Amino acid sequence: VKGGTGAIIEGLESTLRDQIELGCLLDRVQIRERGQRREYLLTFADQRQVVADHLILAMPFTSLRKVKLDLPLPRTLRRFINEVDLGKNEKLIAGFDTPVWRSEAIFTESLWSDDDYLIAWDISQRHAPEQSAALTFFFGGERSRILSERPPTALLERYLRGLEPIIPGVSRAHNGALTSSHWQWRSAQGAYVNYRPGQLTAFGEWLYIEADDPAEQQLCAVDNLLFAGEQLSDAYYGFMEGGAQTGYLAAQSVLKRIR
């Protein structure tokens, strides 16, 4: 995506600005019966209430667990929400004037490491060699805590010194650009889904499956309540594509139900 994947959010915001409300902490979801109709009553932390005929909950399950779901959910779906957690990882991203590593003699995509970071990869592979470049250093599990414990600049300097024997000139090529991720935001407490052994098959009936054959398609829906998020994509869980895919499939489903 030219300009980074943040451009997708900016595009949505510019189109839907009048329909977005910030600072709304969901506290409770209930069902109200209105004759033959079923409505969803949403109560927020400030006691404001909203009624919806159709509802999509697009939240990490670690956040959804904090919401009181006074709903008749299937047992396996409630277990899914209560048991599946987010993984831990962080990224340190450094800019370079030129991709000095990009050759068959060194590496063209990624390298594995026994240092603090587990892997580093070239996120500028589509750039021409004469253009600026960037490397992402990936930290997983407990190693991800190091980015919050030590200055990123000092960490990068050490990593680049360690790479000099295999990538001559890498320290000199660094242009000073440096940023890092901060996944451990308060409401989610993690990055993206990290299934434990057995969970993917135990809860597979609730994953979104996109297929040309309608008989093979699958949604995460209970009546007019749908769930969306990267953790629910059979093909792209752990990636932003999973969030995008399940989001538009849920939206398409609501449109069909309304029509």
PDB file of C-alpha atoms in Angstrom:
ATOM      1  CA  VAL A   1       0.000   0.000   0.000  1.00  0.00           C
ATOM      2  CA  LYS A   2       1.551   3.294  -1.053  1.00  0.00           C
ATOM      3  CA  GLY A   3       1.998   5.401   2.063  1.00  0.00           C
ATOM      4  CA  GLY A   4       1.677   2.366   4.344  1.00  0.00           C
ATOM      5  CA  THR A   5      -1.315   0.361   5.518  1.00  0.00           C
ATOM      6  CA  GLY A   6      -2.340   3.278   7.716  1.00  0.00           C
ATOM      7  CA  ALA A   7      -3.633   4.852   4.505  1.00  0.00           C
ATOM      8  CA  ILE A   8      -6.496   2.306   4.577  1.00  0.00           C
ATOM      9  CA  ILE A   9      -7.649   3.600   7.980  1.00  0.00           C
ATOM     10  CA  GLU A  10      -7.240   7.213   6.834  1.00  0.00           C
ATOM     11  CA  GLY A  11      -9.358   6.488   3.750  1.00  0.00           C
ATOM     12  CA  LEU A  12     -12.111   4.907   5.821  1.00  0.00           C
ATOM     13  CA  GLU A  13     -12.029   7.784   8.288  1.00  0.00           C
ATOM     14  CA  SER A  14     -12.311  10.432   5.574  1.00  0.00           C
ATOM     15  CA  THR A  15     -15.296   8.613   4.007  1.00  0.00           C
ATOM     16  CA  LEU A  16     -17.137   7.695   7.214  1.00  0.00           C
ATOM     17  CA  ARG A  17     -16.154  10.615   9.442  1.00  0.00           C
ATOM     18  CA  ASP A  18     -19.743  11.424  10.441  1.00  0.00           C
ATOM     19  CA  GLN A  19     -20.418   7.803  11.456  1.00  0.00           C
ATOM     20  CA  ILE A  20     -17.411   7.238  13.731  1.00  0.00           C
ATOM     21  CA  GLU A  21     -17.628   7.882  17.473  1.00  0.00           C
ATOM     22  CA  LEU A  22     -14.496   7.648  19.580  1.00  0.00           C
ATOM     23  CA  GLY A  23     -14.079   7.030  23.289  1.00  0.00           C
ATOM     24  CA  CYS A  24     -16.982   4.566  23.498  1.00  0.00           C
ATOM     25  CA  LEU A  25     -16.002   1.758  25.864  1.00  0.00           C
ATOM     26  CA  LEU A  26     -18.482  -1.093  25.465  1.00  0.00           C
ATOM     27  CA  ASP A  27     -19.627  -2.529  28.778  1.00  0.00           C
ATOM     28  CA  ARG A  28     -22.591  -4.801  28.023  1.00  0.00           C
ATOM     29  CA  VAL A  29     -24.582  -6.390  25.177  1.00  0.00           C
ATOM     30  CA  GLN A  30     -28.127  -7.658  25.767  1.00  0.00           C
ATOM     31  CA  ILE A  31     -30.980  -8.964  23.647  1.00  0.00           C
ATOM     32  CA  ARG A  32     -34.397  -7.328  23.597  1.00  0.00           C
ATOM     33  CA  GLU A  33     -37.400  -9.030  22.057  1.00  0.00           C
ATOM     34  CA  ARG A  34     -39.761  -6.689  20.168  1.00  0.00           C
ATOM     35  CA  GLY A  35     -42.573  -8.950  19.008  1.00  0.00           C
ATOM     36  CA  GLN A  36     -41.087 -10.991  16.176  1.00  0.00           C
ATOM     37  CA  ARG A  37     -37.979  -8.788  16.117  1.00  0.00           C
ATOM     38  CA  ARG A  38     -34.818  -9.239  18.107  1.00  0.00           C
ATOM     39  CA  GLU A  39     -32.785  -6.150  18.991  1.00  0.00           C
ATOM     40  CA  TYR A  40     -29.352  -5.758  20.513  1.00  0.00           C
ATOM     41  CA  LEU A  41     -28.998  -3.279  23.366  1.00  0.00           C
ATOM     42  CA  LEU A  42     -25.475  -1.937  23.804  1.00  0.00           C
ATOM     43  CA  THR A  43     -24.559  -0.210  27.055  1.00  0.00           C
ATOM     44  CA  PHE A  44     -21.345   1.799  27.231  1.00  0.00           C
ATOM     45  CA  ALA A  45     -19.205   2.739  30.218  1.00  0.00           C
ATOM     46  CA  ASP A  46     -20.777   6.204  30.378  1.00  0.00           C
ATOM     47  CA  GLN A  47     -24.227   4.499  30.597  1.00  0.00           C
ATOM     48  CA  ARG A  48     -25.175   5.646  27.102  1.00  0.00           C
ATOM     49  CA  GLN A  49     -27.227   3.011  25.277  1.00  0.00           C
ATOM     50  CA  VAL A  50     -27.575   2.178  21.590  1.00  0.00           C
ATOM     51  CA  VAL A  51     -30.075  -0.216  19.988  1.00  0.00           C
ATOM     52  CA  ALA A  52     -29.135  -2.168  16.847  1.00  0.00           C
ATOM     53  CA  ASP A  53     -31.021  -4.580  14.598  1.00  0.00           C
ATOM     54  CA  HIS A  54     -27.719  -5.974  13.305  1.00  0.00           C
ATOM     55  CA  LEU A  55     -24.475  -5.979  15.249  1.00  0.00           C
ATOM     56  CA  ILE A  56     -20.860  -6.672  14.290  1.00  0.00           C
ATOM     57  CA  LEU A  57     -18.411  -6.999  17.181  1.00  0.00           C
ATOM     58  CA  ALA A  58     -14.967  -6.423  15.670  1.00  0.00           C
ATOM     59  CA  MET A  59     -12.816  -6.717  18.767  1.00  0.00           C
ATOM     60  CA  PRO A  60      -9.886  -8.864  19.889  1.00  0.00           C
ATOM     61  CA  PHE A  61     -11.237 -11.593  22.141  1.00  0.00           C
ATOM     62  CA  THR A  62      -9.001 -10.393  24.986  1.00  0.00           C
ATOM     63  CA  SER A  63     -11.028  -7.136  24.859  1.00  0.00           C
ATOM     64  CA  LEU A  64     -14.371  -8.847  24.251  1.00  0.00           C
ATOM     65  CA  ARG A  65     -13.905 -10.920  27.411  1.00  0.00           C
ATOM     66  CA  LYS A  66     -14.260  -7.704  29.424  1.00  0.00           C
ATOM     67  CA  VAL A  67     -17.722  -7.072  27.931  1.00  0.00           C
ATOM     68  CA  LYS A  68     -20.776  -8.616  29.622  1.00  0.00           C
ATOM     69  CA  LEU A  69     -22.349 -10.697  26.859  1.00  0.00           C
ATOM     70  CA  ASP A  70     -25.866 -11.411  28.083  1.00  0.00           C
ATOM     71  CA  LEU A  71     -26.558 -13.440  24.969  1.00  0.00           C
ATOM     72  CA  PRO A  72     -27.462 -17.064  24.184  1.00  0.00           C
ATOM     73  CA  LEU A  73     -24.154 -17.955  22.544  1.00  0.00           C
ATOM     74  CA  PRO A  74     -23.235 -21.526  21.557  1.00  0.00           C
ATOM     75  CA  ARG A  75     -20.923 -23.177  24.058  1.00  0.00           C
ATOM     76  CA  THR A  76     -18.007 -23.574  21.637  1.00  0.00           C
ATOM     77  CA  LEU A  77     -18.200 -19.913  20.611  1.00  0.00           C
ATOM     78  CA  ARG A  78     -18.155 -18.729  24.212  1.00  0.00           C
ATOM     79  CA  ARG A  79     -15.179 -21.016  24.867  1.00  0.00           C
ATOM     80  CA  PHE A  80     -13.478 -19.559  21.789  1.00  0.00           C
ATOM     81  CA  ILE A  81     -13.912 -16.039  23.150  1.00  0.00           C
ATOM     82  CA  ASN A  82     -12.757 -16.986  26.650  1.00  0.00           C
ATOM     83  CA  GLU A  83      -9.787 -19.199  25.803  1.00  0.00           C
ATOM     84  CA  VAL A  84      -7.972 -17.860  22.736  1.00  0.00           C
ATOM     85  CA  ASP A  85      -5.253 -15.336  23.552  1.00  0.00           C
ATOM     86  CA  LEU A  86      -3.070 -12.885  21.682  1.00  0.00           C
ATOM     87  CA  GLY A  87       0.625 -13.505  21.145  1.00  0.00           C
ATOM     88  CA  LYS A  88       3.503 -11.294  22.228  1.00  0.00           C
ATOM     89  CA  ASN A  89       5.819  -9.663  19.730  1.00  0.00           C
ATOM     90  CA  GLU A  90       7.363  -6.333  18.844  1.00  0.00           C
ATOM     91  CA  LYS A  91       9.174  -4.848  15.860  1.00  0.00           C
ATOM     92  CA  LEU A  92      12.111  -2.475  15.561  1.00  0.00           C
ATOM     93  CA  ILE A  93      12.161  -0.836  12.118  1.00  0.00           C
ATOM     94  CA  ALA A  94      15.282   0.954  10.860  1.00  0.00           C
ATOM     95  CA  GLY A  95      15.792   3.019   7.711  1.00  0.00           C
ATOM     96  CA  PHE A  96      18.809   2.875   5.402  1.00  0.00           C
ATOM     97  CA  ASP A  97      20.049   4.990   2.514  1.00  0.00           C
ATOM     98  CA  THR A  98      20.556   1.877   0.411  1.00  0.00           C
ATOM     99  CA  PRO A  99      19.861  -1.865   0.840  1.00  0.00           C
ATOM    100  CA  VAL A 100      23.474  -2.963   1.309  1.00  0.00           C
ATOM    101  CA  TRP A 101      22.304  -6.473   2.200  1.00  0.00           C
ATOM    102  CA  ARG A 102      20.305  -7.134  -0.959  1.00  0.00           C
ATOM    103  CA  SER A 103      22.415  -9.644  -2.875  1.00  0.00           C
ATOM    104  CA  GLU A 104      22.558 -13.399  -3.365  1.00  0.00           C
ATOM    105  CA  ALA A 105      25.784 -13.455  -1.345  1.00  0.00           C
ATOM    106  CA  ILE A 106      24.070 -11.955   1.733  1.00  0.00           C
ATOM    107  CA  PHE A 107      20.262 -12.138   1.679  1.00  0.00           C
ATOM    108  CA  THR A 108      17.413 -10.805  -0.407  1.00  0.00           C
ATOM    109  CA  GLU A 109      14.457 -11.379   1.911  1.00  0.00           C
ATOM    110  CA  SER A 110      15.242 -12.254   5.524  1.00  0.00           C
ATOM    111  CA  LEU A 111      17.768 -13.640   7.985  1.00  0.00           C
ATOM    112  CA  TRP A 112      17.388 -15.631  11.193  1.00  0.00           C
ATOM    113  CA  SER A 113      19.243 -14.656  14.340  1.00  0.00           C
ATOM    114  CA  ASP A 114      20.260 -16.025  17.735  1.00  0.00           C
ATOM    115  CA  ASP A 115      20.439 -12.467  19.131  1.00  0.00           C
ATOM    116  CA  ASP A 116      17.564 -10.745  20.969  1.00  0.00           C
ATOM    117  CA  TYR A 117      15.598 -10.540  17.741  1.00  0.00           C
ATOM    118  CA  LEU A 118      14.494 -13.752  16.053  1.00  0.00           C
ATOM    119  CA  ILE A 119      14.402 -12.636  12.438  1.00  0.00           C
ATOM    120  CA  ALA A 120      15.063  -9.530  10.349  1.00  0.00           C
ATOM    121  CA  TRP A 121      13.540  -8.918   6.941  1.00  0.00           C
ATOM    122  CA  ASP A 122      13.706  -6.416   4.113  1.00  0.00           C
ATOM    123  CA  ILE A 123      10.373  -4.551   4.048  1.00  0.00           C
ATOM    124  CA  SER A 124      11.457  -2.487   1.040  1.00  0.00           C
ATOM    125  CA  GLN A 125      11.861  -5.315  -1.474  1.00  0.00           C
ATOM    126  CA  ARG A 126       9.656  -3.522  -3.995  1.00  0.00           C
ATOM    127  CA  HIS A 127      11.915  -0.456  -3.899  1.00  0.00           C
ATOM    128  CA  ALA A 128      14.598  -0.011  -6.554  1.00  0.00           C
ATOM    129  CA  PRO A 129      18.177  -0.601  -5.264  1.00  0.00           C
ATOM    130  CA  GLU A 130      18.969   3.109  -5.491  1.00  0.00           C
ATOM    131  CA  GLN A 131      16.029   4.017  -3.239  1.00  0.00           C
ATOM    132  CA  SER A 132      16.033   4.123   0.536  1.00  0.00           C
ATOM    133  CA  ALA A 133      15.348   0.844   2.324  1.00  0.00           C
ATOM    134  CA  ALA A 134      14.261  -0.526   5.694  1.00  0.00           C
ATOM    135  CA  LEU A 135      14.851  -3.572   7.870  1.00  0.00           C
ATOM    136  CA  THR A 136      12.384  -4.932  10.417  1.00  0.00           C
ATOM    137  CA  PHE A 137      13.846  -6.686  13.470  1.00  0.00           C
ATOM    138  CA  PHE A 138      11.219  -9.014  14.952  1.00  0.00           C
ATOM    139  CA  PHE A 139      11.036  -9.978  18.644  1.00  0.00           C
ATOM    140  CA  GLY A 140       8.755 -12.802  19.789  1.00  0.00           C
ATOM    141  CA  GLY A 141       7.531 -14.118  23.135  1.00  0.00           C
ATOM    142  CA  GLU A 142       9.316 -12.886  26.237  1.00  0.00           C
ATOM    143  CA  ARG A 143      12.064 -11.403  24.081  1.00  0.00           C
ATOM    144  CA  SER A 144       9.618  -8.729  22.979  1.00  0.00           C
ATOM    145  CA  ARG A 145       9.897  -7.085  26.403  1.00  0.00           C
ATOM    146  CA  ILE A 146      13.397  -5.879  25.612  1.00  0.00           C
ATOM    147  CA  LEU A 147      12.051  -3.013  23.487  1.00  0.00           C
ATOM    148  CA  SER A 148      10.302  -1.527  26.499  1.00  0.00           C
ATOM    149  CA  GLU A 149      13.293  -2.080  28.778  1.00  0.00           C
ATOM    150  CA  ARG A 150      16.159  -0.655  26.695  1.00  0.00           C
ATOM    151  CA  PRO A 151      16.578   2.389  24.403  1.00  0.00           C
ATOM    152  CA  PRO A 152      15.823   1.364  20.789  1.00  0.00           C
ATOM    153  CA  THR A 153      18.769   3.395  19.473  1.00  0.00           C
ATOM    154  CA  ALA A 154      21.273   1.545  21.653  1.00  0.00           C
ATOM    155  CA  LEU A 155      19.742  -1.804  20.679  1.00  0.00           C
ATOM    156  CA  LEU A 156      19.961  -1.033  16.966  1.00  0.00           C
ATOM    157  CA  GLU A 157      23.593   0.076  17.223  1.00  0.00           C
ATOM    158  CA  ARG A 158      24.478  -3.260  18.824  1.00  0.00           C
ATOM    159  CA  TYR A 159      22.532  -5.262  16.253  1.00  0.00           C
ATOM    160  CA  LEU A 160      24.170  -3.437  13.356  1.00  0.00           C
ATOM    161  CA  ARG A 161      27.641  -4.036  14.822  1.00  0.00           C
ATOM    162  CA  GLY A 162      26.777  -7.720  14.992  1.00  0.00           C
ATOM    163  CA  LEU A 163      25.696  -7.688  11.328  1.00  0.00           C
ATOM    164  CA  GLU A 164      28.817  -5.928  10.021  1.00  0.00           C
ATOM    165  CA  PRO A 165      30.767  -9.195   9.447  1.00  0.00           C
ATOM    166  CA  ILE A 166      28.097 -10.453   7.042  1.00  0.00           C
ATOM    167  CA  ILE A 167      26.742  -7.107   5.760  1.00  0.00           C
ATOM    168  CA  PRO A 168      29.749  -4.787   5.395  1.00  0.00           C
ATOM    169  CA  GLY A 169      28.777  -1.114   5.652  1.00  0.00           C
ATOM    170  CA  VAL A 170      25.346  -1.705   7.217  1.00  0.00           C
ATOM    171  CA  SER A 171      26.025   0.669  10.132  1.00  0.00           C
ATOM    172  CA  ARG A 172      27.176   3.433   7.799  1.00  0.00           C
ATOM    173  CA  ALA A 173      24.122   2.935   5.569  1.00  0.00           C
ATOM    174  CA  HIS A 174      21.689   3.534   8.462  1.00  0.00           C
ATOM    175  CA  ASN A 175      20.126   6.952   7.892  1.00  0.00           C
ATOM    176  CA  GLY A 176      18.934   7.564  11.454  1.00  0.00           C
ATOM    177  CA  ALA A 177      15.294   6.652  10.825  1.00  0.00           C
ATOM    178  CA  LEU A 178      14.031   4.370  13.582  1.00  0.00           C
ATOM    179  CA  THR A 179      10.663   3.391  15.014  1.00  0.00           C
ATOM    180  CA  SER A 180       9.246   0.538  17.056  1.00  0.00           C
ATOM    181  CA  SER A 181       5.866  -1.105  17.622  1.00  0.00           C
ATOM    182  CA  HIS A 182       3.974  -1.013  20.908  1.00  0.00           C
ATOM    183  CA  TRP A 183       1.459  -3.859  20.776  1.00  0.00           C
ATOM    184  CA  GLN A 184       0.836  -4.070  24.504  1.00  0.00           C
ATOM    185  CA  TRP A 185      -1.897  -1.431  24.438  1.00  0.00           C
ATOM    186  CA  ARG A 186      -4.124  -1.369  27.471  1.00  0.00           C
ATOM    187  CA  SER A 187      -7.383  -2.747  26.098  1.00  0.00           C
ATOM    188  CA  ALA A 188      -5.987  -5.729  24.151  1.00  0.00           C
ATOM    189  CA  GLN A 189      -2.876  -6.751  26.104  1.00  0.00           C
ATOM    190  CA  GLY A 190      -1.166  -8.366  23.151  1.00  0.00           C
ATOM    191  CA  ALA A 191      -0.469  -8.367  19.445  1.00  0.00           C
ATOM    192  CA  TYR A 192      -2.462 -10.752  17.245  1.00  0.00           C
ATOM    193  CA  VAL A 193      -3.867 -14.227  17.765  1.00  0.00           C
ATOM    194  CA  ASN A 194      -1.519 -17.065  18.677  1.00  0.00           C
ATOM    195  CA  TYR A 195      -3.433 -20.336  18.696  1.00  0.00           C
ATOM    196  CA  ARG A 196      -2.354 -22.998  21.150  1.00  0.00           C
ATOM    197  CA  PRO A 197      -2.163 -26.640  20.037  1.00  0.00           C
ATOM    198  CA  GLY A 198      -5.659 -27.946  19.330  1.00  0.00           C
ATOM    199  CA  GLN A 199      -7.468 -24.606  19.388  1.00  0.00           C
ATOM    200  CA  LEU A 200      -7.576 -24.066  15.645  1.00  0.00           C
ATOM    201  CA  THR A 201      -9.418 -27.320  15.093  1.00  0.00           C
ATOM    202  CA  ALA A 202     -11.511 -27.056  18.280  1.00  0.00           C
ATOM    203  CA  PHE A 203     -12.952 -23.715  17.171  1.00  0.00           C
ATOM    204  CA  GLY A 204     -12.647 -24.116  13.413  1.00  0.00           C
ATOM    205  CA  GLU A 205     -16.423 -24.048  12.931  1.00  0.00           C
ATOM    206  CA  TRP A 206     -16.375 -20.323  13.819  1.00  0.00           C
ATOM    207  CA  LEU A 207     -13.703 -19.230  11.365  1.00  0.00           C
ATOM    208  CA  TYR A 208     -14.595 -17.269   8.257  1.00  0.00           C
ATOM    209  CA  ILE A 209     -14.114 -19.288   5.082  1.00  0.00           C
ATOM    210  CA  GLU A 210     -14.260 -17.425   1.786  1.00  0.00           C
ATOM    211  CA  ALA A 211     -15.143 -19.660  -1.165  1.00  0.00           C
ATOM    212  CA  ASP A 212     -16.767 -19.493  -4.593  1.00  0.00           C
ATOM    213  CA  ASP A 213     -19.061 -22.359  -3.644  1.00  0.00           C
ATOM    214  CA  PRO A 214     -21.717 -21.035  -1.220  1.00  0.00           C
ATOM    215  CA  ALA A 215     -21.845 -24.451   0.440  1.00  0.00           C
ATOM    216  CA  GLU A 216     -18.212 -24.030   1.499  1.00  0.00           C
ATOM    217  CA  GLN A 217     -18.574 -20.481   2.833  1.00  0.00           C
ATOM    218  CA  GLN A 218     -18.568 -19.921   6.566  1.00  0.00           C
ATOM    219  CA  LEU A 219     -19.261 -16.941   8.850  1.00  0.00           C
ATOM    220  CA  CYS A 220     -18.979 -16.312  12.569  1.00  0.00           C
ATOM    221  CA  ALA A 221     -22.612 -15.368  13.163  1.00  0.00           C
ATOM    222  CA  VAL A 222     -25.406 -16.064  15.633  1.00  0.00           C
ATOM    223  CA  ASP A 223     -28.690 -14.716  14.275  1.00  0.00           C
ATOM    224  CA  ASN A 224     -28.021 -11.041  13.442  1.00  0.00           C
ATOM    225  CA  LEU A 225     -24.920 -10.862  15.622  1.00  0.00           C
ATOM    226  CA  LEU A 226     -21.612 -11.240  13.801  1.00  0.00           C
ATOM    227  CA  PHE A 227     -18.033 -11.254  15.023  1.00  0.00           C
ATOM    228  CA  ALA A 228     -15.054 -10.028  12.989  1.00  0.00           C
ATOM    229  CA  GLY A 229     -11.294  -9.747  13.435  1.00  0.00           C
ATOM    230  CA  GLU A 230      -8.056 -11.309  12.257  1.00  0.00           C
ATOM    231  CA  GLN A 231      -8.434 -14.116  14.819  1.00  0.00           C
ATOM    232  CA  LEU A 232     -11.475 -15.377  12.884  1.00  0.00           C
ATOM    233  CA  SER A 233      -9.905 -15.733   9.427  1.00  0.00           C
ATOM    234  CA  ASP A 234      -9.042 -19.263   8.336  1.00  0.00           C
ATOM    235  CA  ALA A 235      -6.548 -18.014   5.739  1.00  0.00           C
ATOM    236  CA  TYR A 236      -5.097 -14.815   7.241  1.00  0.00           C
ATOM    237  CA  TYR A 237      -5.201 -15.010  11.025  1.00  0.00           C
ATOM    238  CA  GLY A 238      -2.254 -13.122  12.463  1.00  0.00           C
ATOM    239  CA  PHE A 239      -2.268 -10.625   9.590  1.00  0.00           C
ATOM    240  CA  MET A 240      -4.068  -7.340   8.874  1.00  0.00           C
ATOM    241  CA  GLU A 241      -5.585  -9.085   5.843  1.00  0.00           C
ATOM    242  CA  GLY A 242      -7.550 -11.261   8.282  1.00  0.00           C
ATOM    243  CA  GLY A 243      -9.143  -8.207   9.832  1.00  0.00           C
ATOM    244  CA  ALA A 244      -9.943  -6.713   6.436  1.00  0.00           C
ATOM    245  CA  GLN A 245     -11.323  -9.992   5.064  1.00  0.00           C
ATOM    246  CA  THR A 246     -13.605 -10.815   7.992  1.00  0.00           C
ATOM    247  CA  GLY A 247     -14.721  -7.192   8.199  1.00  0.00           C
ATOM    248  CA  TYR A 248     -15.961  -6.999   4.624  1.00  0.00           C
ATOM    249  CA  LEU A 249     -17.489 -10.490   4.738  1.00  0.00           C
ATOM    250  CA  ALA A 250     -19.418  -9.523   7.871  1.00  0.00           C
ATOM    251  CA  ALA A 251     -20.527  -6.262   6.235  1.00  0.00           C
ATOM    252  CA  GLN A 252     -21.658  -8.114   3.088  1.00  0.00           C
ATOM    253  CA  SER A 253     -23.658 -10.516   5.233  1.00  0.00           C
ATOM    254  CA  VAL A 254     -25.456  -7.663   7.002  1.00  0.00           C
ATOM    255  CA  LEU A 255     -26.260  -5.997   3.677  1.00  0.00           C
ATOM    256  CA  LYS A 256     -27.777  -9.234   2.353  1.00  0.00           C
ATOM    257  CA  ARG A 257     -29.870  -9.658   5.501  1.00  0.00           C
ATOM    258  CA  ILE A 258     -31.194  -6.083   5.262  1.00  0.00           C
ATOM    259  CA  ARG A 259     -32.048  -6.424   1.577  1.00  0.00           C
TER     260      ARG A 259
END
